[in-house]
Short mmCIF file of C-alpha atoms in Angstrom, two decimals:
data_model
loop_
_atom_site.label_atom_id
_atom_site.label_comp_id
_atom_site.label_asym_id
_atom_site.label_seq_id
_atom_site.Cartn_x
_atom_site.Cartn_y
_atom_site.Cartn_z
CA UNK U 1 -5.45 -29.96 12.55
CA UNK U 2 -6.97 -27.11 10.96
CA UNK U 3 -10.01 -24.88 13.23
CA UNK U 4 -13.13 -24.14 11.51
CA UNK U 5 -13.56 -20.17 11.50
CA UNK U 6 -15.19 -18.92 14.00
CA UNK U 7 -18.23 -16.27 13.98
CA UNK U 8 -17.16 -12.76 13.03
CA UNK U 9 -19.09 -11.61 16.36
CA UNK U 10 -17.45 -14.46 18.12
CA UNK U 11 -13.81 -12.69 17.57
CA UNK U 12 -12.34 -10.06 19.79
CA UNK U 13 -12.66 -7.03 17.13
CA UNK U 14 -11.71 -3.89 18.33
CA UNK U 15 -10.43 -2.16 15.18
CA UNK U 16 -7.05 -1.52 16.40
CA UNK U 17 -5.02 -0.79 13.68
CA UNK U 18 -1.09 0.37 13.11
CA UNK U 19 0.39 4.48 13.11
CA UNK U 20 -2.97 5.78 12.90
CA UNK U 21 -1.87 8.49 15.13
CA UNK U 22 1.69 8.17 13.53
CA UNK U 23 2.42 12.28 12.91
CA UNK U 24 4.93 10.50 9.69
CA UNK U 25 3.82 9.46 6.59
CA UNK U 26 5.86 5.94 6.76
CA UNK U 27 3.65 4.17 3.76
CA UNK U 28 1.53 3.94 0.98
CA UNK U 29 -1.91 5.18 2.81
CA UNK U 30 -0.84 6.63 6.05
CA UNK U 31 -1.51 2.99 8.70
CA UNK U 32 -2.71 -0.22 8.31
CA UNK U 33 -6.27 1.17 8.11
CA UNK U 34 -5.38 2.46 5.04
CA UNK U 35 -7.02 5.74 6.16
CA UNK U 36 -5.32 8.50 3.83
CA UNK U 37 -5.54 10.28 7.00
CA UNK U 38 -2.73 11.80 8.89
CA UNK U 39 -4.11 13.64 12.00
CA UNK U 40 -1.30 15.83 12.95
CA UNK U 41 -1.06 17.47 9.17
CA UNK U 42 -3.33 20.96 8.81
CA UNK U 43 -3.20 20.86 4.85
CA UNK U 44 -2.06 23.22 2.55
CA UNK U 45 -3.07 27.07 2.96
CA UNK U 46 -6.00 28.26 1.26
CA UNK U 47 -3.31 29.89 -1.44
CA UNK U 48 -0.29 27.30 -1.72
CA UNK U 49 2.58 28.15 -3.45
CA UNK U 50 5.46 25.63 -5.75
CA UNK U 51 8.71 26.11 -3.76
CA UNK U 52 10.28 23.49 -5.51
CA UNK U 53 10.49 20.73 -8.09
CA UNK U 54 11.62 17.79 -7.97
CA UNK U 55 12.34 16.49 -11.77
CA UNK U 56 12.24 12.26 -12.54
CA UNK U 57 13.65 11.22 -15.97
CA UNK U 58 11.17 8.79 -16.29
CA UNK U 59 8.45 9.20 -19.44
CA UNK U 60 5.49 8.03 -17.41
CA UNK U 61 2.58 8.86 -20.15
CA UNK U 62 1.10 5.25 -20.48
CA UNK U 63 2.37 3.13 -17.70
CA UNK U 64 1.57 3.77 -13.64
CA UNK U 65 4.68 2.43 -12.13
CA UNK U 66 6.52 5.97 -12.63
CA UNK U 67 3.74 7.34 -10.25
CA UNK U 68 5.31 8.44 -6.44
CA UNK U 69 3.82 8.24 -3.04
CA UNK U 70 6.36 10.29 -1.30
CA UNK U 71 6.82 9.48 2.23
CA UNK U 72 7.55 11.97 5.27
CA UNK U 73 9.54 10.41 7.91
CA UNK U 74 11.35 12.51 10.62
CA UNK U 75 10.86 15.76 8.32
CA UNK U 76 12.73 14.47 6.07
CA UNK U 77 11.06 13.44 2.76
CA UNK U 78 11.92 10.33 0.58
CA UNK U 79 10.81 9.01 -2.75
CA UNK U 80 12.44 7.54 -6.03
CA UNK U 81 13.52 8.69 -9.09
CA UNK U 82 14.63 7.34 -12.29
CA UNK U 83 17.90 9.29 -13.42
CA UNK U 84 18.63 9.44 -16.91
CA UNK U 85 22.02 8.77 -17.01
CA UNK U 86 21.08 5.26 -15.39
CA UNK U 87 17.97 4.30 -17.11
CA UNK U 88 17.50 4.17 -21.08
CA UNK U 89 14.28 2.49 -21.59
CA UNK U 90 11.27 1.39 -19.91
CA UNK U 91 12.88 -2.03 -19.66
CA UNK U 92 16.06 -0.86 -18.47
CA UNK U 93 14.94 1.03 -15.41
CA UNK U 94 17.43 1.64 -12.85
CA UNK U 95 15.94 3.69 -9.71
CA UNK U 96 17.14 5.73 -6.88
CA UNK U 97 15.66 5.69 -3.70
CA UNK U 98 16.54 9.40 -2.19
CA UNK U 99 15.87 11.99 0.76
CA UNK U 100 14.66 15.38 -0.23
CA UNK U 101 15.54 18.51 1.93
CA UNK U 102 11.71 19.67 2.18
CA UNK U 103 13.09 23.71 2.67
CA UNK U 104 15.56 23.28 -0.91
CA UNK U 105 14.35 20.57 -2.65
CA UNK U 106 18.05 19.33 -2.68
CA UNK U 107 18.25 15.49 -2.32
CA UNK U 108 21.04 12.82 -1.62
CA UNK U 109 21.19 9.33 -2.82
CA UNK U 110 19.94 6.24 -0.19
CA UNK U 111 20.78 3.36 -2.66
CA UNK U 112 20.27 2.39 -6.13
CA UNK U 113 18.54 -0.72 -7.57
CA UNK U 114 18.57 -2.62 -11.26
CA UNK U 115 14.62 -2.64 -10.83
CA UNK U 116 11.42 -0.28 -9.69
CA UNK U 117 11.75 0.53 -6.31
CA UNK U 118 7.97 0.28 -5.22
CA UNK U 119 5.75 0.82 -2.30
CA UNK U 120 8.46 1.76 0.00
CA UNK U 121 7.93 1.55 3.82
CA UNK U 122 10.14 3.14 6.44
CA UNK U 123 10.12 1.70 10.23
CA UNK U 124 12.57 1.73 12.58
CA UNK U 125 15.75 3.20 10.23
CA UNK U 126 15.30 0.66 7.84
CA UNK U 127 13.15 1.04 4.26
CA UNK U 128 11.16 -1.74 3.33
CA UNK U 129 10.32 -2.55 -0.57
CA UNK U 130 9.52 -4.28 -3.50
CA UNK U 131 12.47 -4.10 -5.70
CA UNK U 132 11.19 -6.91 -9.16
CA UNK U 133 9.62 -9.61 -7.92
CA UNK U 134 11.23 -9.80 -4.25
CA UNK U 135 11.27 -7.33 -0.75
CA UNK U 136 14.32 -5.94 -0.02
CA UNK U 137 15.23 -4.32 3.75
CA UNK U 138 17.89 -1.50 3.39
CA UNK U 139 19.60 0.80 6.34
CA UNK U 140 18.13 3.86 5.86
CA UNK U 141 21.15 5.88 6.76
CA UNK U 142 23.87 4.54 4.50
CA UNK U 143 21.45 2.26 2.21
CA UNK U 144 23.28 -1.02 2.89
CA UNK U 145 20.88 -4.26 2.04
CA UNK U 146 20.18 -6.16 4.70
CA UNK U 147 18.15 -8.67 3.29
CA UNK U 148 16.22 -9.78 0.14
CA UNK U 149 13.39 -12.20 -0.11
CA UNK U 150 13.15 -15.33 -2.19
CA UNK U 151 11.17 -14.62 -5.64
CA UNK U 152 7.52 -14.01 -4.52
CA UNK U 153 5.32 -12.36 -7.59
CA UNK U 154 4.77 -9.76 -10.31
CA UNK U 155 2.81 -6.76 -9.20
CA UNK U 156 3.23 -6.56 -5.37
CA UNK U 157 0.98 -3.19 -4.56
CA UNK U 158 1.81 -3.14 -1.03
CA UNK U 159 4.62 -3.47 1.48
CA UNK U 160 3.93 -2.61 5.56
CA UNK U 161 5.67 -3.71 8.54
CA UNK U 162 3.41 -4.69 11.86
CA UNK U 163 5.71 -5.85 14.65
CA UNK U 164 8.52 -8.29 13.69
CA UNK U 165 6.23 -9.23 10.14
CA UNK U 166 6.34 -7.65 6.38
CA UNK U 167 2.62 -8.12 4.86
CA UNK U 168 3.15 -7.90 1.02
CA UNK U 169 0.45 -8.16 -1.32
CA UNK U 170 0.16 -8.58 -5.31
CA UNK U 171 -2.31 -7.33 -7.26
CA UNK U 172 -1.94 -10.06 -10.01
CA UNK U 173 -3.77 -13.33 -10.71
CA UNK U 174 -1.14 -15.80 -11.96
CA UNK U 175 -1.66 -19.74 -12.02
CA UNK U 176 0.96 -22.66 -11.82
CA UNK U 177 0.21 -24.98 -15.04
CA UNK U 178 2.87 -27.40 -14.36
CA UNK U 179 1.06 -30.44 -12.87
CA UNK U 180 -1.70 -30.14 -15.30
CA UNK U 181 -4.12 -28.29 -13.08
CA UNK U 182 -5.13 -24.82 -12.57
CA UNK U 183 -3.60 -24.05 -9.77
CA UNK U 184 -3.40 -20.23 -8.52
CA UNK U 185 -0.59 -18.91 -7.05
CA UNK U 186 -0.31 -16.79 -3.68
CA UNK U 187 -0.92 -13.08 -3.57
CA UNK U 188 -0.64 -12.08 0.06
CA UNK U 189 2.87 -12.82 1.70
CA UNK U 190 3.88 -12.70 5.22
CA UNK U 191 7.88 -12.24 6.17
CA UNK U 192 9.88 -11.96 8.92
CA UNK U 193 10.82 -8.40 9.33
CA UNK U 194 14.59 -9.73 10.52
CA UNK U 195 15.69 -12.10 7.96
CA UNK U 196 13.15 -11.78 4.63
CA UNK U 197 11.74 -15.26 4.98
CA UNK U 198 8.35 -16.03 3.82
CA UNK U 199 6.26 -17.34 7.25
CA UNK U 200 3.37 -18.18 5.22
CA UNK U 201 1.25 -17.11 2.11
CA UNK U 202 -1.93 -17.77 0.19
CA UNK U 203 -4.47 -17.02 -2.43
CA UNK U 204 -6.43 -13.13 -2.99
CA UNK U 205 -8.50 -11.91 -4.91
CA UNK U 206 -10.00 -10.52 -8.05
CA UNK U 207 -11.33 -6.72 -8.56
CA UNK U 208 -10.38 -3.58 -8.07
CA UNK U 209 -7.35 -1.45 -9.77
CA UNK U 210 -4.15 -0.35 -8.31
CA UNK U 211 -2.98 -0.08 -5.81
CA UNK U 212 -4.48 -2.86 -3.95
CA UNK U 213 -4.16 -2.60 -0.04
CA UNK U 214 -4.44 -5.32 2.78
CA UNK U 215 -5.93 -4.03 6.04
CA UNK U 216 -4.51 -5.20 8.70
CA UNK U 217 -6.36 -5.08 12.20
CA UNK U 218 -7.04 -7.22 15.47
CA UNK U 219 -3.96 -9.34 14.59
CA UNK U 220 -5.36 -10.54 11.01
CA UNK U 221 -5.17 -9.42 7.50
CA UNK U 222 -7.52 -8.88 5.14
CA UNK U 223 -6.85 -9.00 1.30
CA UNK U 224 -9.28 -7.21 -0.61
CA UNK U 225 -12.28 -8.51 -1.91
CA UNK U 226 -11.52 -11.51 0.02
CA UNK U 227 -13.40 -13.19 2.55
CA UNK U 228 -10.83 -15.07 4.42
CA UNK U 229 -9.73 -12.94 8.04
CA UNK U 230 -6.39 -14.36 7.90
CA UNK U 231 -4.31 -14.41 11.64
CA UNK U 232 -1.22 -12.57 10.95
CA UNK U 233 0.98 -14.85 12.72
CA UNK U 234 -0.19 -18.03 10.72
CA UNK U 235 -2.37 -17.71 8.14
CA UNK U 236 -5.19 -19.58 9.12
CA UNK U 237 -8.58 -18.29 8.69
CA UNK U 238 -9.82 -16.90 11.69
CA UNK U 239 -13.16 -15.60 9.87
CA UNK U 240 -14.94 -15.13 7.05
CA UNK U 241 -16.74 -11.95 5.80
CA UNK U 242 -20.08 -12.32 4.41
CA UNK U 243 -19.40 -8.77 2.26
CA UNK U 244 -15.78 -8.57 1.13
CA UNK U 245 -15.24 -5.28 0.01
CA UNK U 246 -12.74 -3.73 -2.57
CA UNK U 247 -10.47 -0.70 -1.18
CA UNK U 248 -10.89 -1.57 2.30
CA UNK U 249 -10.69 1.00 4.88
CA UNK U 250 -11.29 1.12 9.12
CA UNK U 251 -11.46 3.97 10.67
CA UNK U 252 -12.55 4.65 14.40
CA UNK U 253 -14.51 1.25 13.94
CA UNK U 254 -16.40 1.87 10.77
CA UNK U 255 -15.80 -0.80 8.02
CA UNK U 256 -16.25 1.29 4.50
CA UNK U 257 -15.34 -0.22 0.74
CA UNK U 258 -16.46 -0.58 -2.54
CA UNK U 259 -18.79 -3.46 -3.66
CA UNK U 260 -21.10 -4.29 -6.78
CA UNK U 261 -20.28 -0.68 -8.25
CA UNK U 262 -21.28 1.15 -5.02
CA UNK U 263 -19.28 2.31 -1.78
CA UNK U 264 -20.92 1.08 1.76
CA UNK U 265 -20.02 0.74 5.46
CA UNK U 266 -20.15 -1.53 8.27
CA UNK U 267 -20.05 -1.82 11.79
CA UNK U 268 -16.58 -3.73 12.25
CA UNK U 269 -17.47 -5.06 15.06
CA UNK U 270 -20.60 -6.44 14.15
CA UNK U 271 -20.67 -6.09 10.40
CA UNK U 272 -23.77 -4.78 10.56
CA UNK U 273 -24.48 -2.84 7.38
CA UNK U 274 -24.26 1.51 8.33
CA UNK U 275 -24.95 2.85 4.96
CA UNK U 276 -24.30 2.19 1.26
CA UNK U 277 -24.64 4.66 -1.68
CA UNK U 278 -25.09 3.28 -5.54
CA UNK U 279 -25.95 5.51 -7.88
CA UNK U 280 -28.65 4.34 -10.40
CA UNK U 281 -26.44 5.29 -13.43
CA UNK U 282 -23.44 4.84 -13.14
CA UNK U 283 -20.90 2.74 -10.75
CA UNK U 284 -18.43 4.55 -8.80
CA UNK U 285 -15.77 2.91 -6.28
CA UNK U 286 -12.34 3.77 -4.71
CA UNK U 287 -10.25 4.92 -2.26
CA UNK U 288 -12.64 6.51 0.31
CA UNK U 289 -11.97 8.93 3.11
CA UNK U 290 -13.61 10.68 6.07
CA UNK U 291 -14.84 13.77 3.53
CA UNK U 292 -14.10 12.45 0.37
CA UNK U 293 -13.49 9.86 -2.16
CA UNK U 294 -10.40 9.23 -3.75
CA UNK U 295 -10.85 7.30 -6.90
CA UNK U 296 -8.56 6.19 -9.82
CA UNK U 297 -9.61 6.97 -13.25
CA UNK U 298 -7.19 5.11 -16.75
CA UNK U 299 -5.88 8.14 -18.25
CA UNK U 300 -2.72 8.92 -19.66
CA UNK U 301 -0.18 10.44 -16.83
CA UNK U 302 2.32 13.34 -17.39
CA UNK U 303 5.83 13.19 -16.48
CA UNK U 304 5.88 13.01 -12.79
CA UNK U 305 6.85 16.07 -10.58
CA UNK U 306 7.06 15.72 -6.47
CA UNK U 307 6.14 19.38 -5.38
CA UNK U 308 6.17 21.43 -1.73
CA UNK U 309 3.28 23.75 -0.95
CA UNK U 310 4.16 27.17 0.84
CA UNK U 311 3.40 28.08 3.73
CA UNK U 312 0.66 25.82 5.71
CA UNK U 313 1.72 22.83 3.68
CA UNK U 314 0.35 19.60 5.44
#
């Protein structure tokens, strides 16, 4: 028998969230707080310089999936590529999941796959994504798969391991026709880390562009924009927001995101309301951080280049 919510000041909330004081860059967004925020990296140097390039095939002018979020894991750094002797067309995309020497630039092939390797995740030796429609587990030191999931969705954004679970997210509304009724299908996804299989899933969201991150705090998840504090262990509601926010971040137990064309703040603990700014002319929204605002604007994207800094690089 299903438990009515409780009270959001009724809950335990202390804002605990996972590697916020991680010194690697393991995932899409730094930690589960999806702070942008790495606290043991200075930044570049007031006069950075390119020591290296690294080139992808890939012809990335209209779509977003080329795009890279590099991650930094042990010094070593790892992305994927596209290499053109593999990969012909946009519909024929065969990627390579690699580690980059950060002093040379030089890299060496992890593993391949027949499909975008996106929003990879590295914990504990092992490298966590969303390879098509399904998560995938390789070794990280000789790229062996360990497991693959069942088919889940199109457009899974995100892909994080907390503890012995996988949180994967989709950014894309799709509905089941097939009894007759309009019946929408899941968008947030819980694994087991150890053998791929789904523990439970349900329903998300609408609003906001990619990517589209869960936060994940107090032992719940939170899709964005919804209103549903899911427990991470089995699904069930253990809350519900009165202001669901899109881009949600928490950070040292402030609650910011972006609502009704306009980026405001909480209290996590209490949800009382901090701040909000909305311009009068114009709506704004995005990524935000402690001194500034990351925001994604539809343009068309060059071919993508991952480049080191000099000196001071963070």
């Amino acid at each position: 028998m299903r438990s009515e919510p409780a009270h959001w000041t009724e809950l335990d909330l202390r804002g605990d969230t996972t590697y916020t004081d991680d010194p690697d860059w393991r995932m899409l967004g730094h930690d589960t707080g999806n702070t942008f925020h790495n606290p043991h990296a200075d930044g570049p140097s007031d006069d950075p310089s390119v020591q290296w390039t690294l080139e992808d095939s890939t012809d990335g002018e209209t779509s977003g999936h080329p795009r890279r979020h590099p991650l930094i894991v042990d010094g070593t750094v790892y992305t994927t590529i596209e290499r053109a002797e593999t990969s012909d067309t946009s519909e024929n995309e065969h990627r390579t999941f690699v580690a980059v020497d950060p002093d040379t630039g030089e890299f060496e092939p992890i593993f391949e796959a027949d499909h975008r390797i996106w929003r990879p995740t590295i914990v504990d030796d092992t490298v966590y994504a969303a390879v098509g429609t399904s998560v995938r587990a390789y070794d990280l030191a000789d790229g062996t798969e360990r497991w693959r999931s069942d088919k889940l969705s199109s457009g899974l954004s995100s892909v994080r391991r907390v503890g012995d679970a996988i949180v994967v997210l989709s950014d894309i509304e799709l509905y089941d026709y097939s009894d007759g009724d309009f019946e929408p299908l899941p968008q947030l996804y819980v694994l087991d880390a150890e053998s791929g299989d789904v523990r439970w899933d349900s329903g998300g969201a609408s609003g906001g562009n990619e990517p589209r991150l869960p936060l994940i705090t107090d032992s719940g998840v939170l899709y964005p924009n919804a209103a549903s504090f899911r427990d991470l262990r089995s699904g069930e509601p253990s809350a519900e927001l009165s202001t669901p926010v899109n881009y949600p971040v928490l950070r040292e137990g402030e609650y910011y995101g972006s609502d009704d064309g306009g980026l405001v703040s909480y209290d996590w603990e209490t949800m009382e309301n901090r701040w909000e700014y909305r311009p009068d002319n114009r709506s704004i929204g995005g990524w935000m951080g402690q001194r500034r605002r990351l925001r994604r604007r539809h343009r068309r994207f060059p071919r993508p280049r991952i480049r080191r800094a000099g000196p001071g690089h963070g």
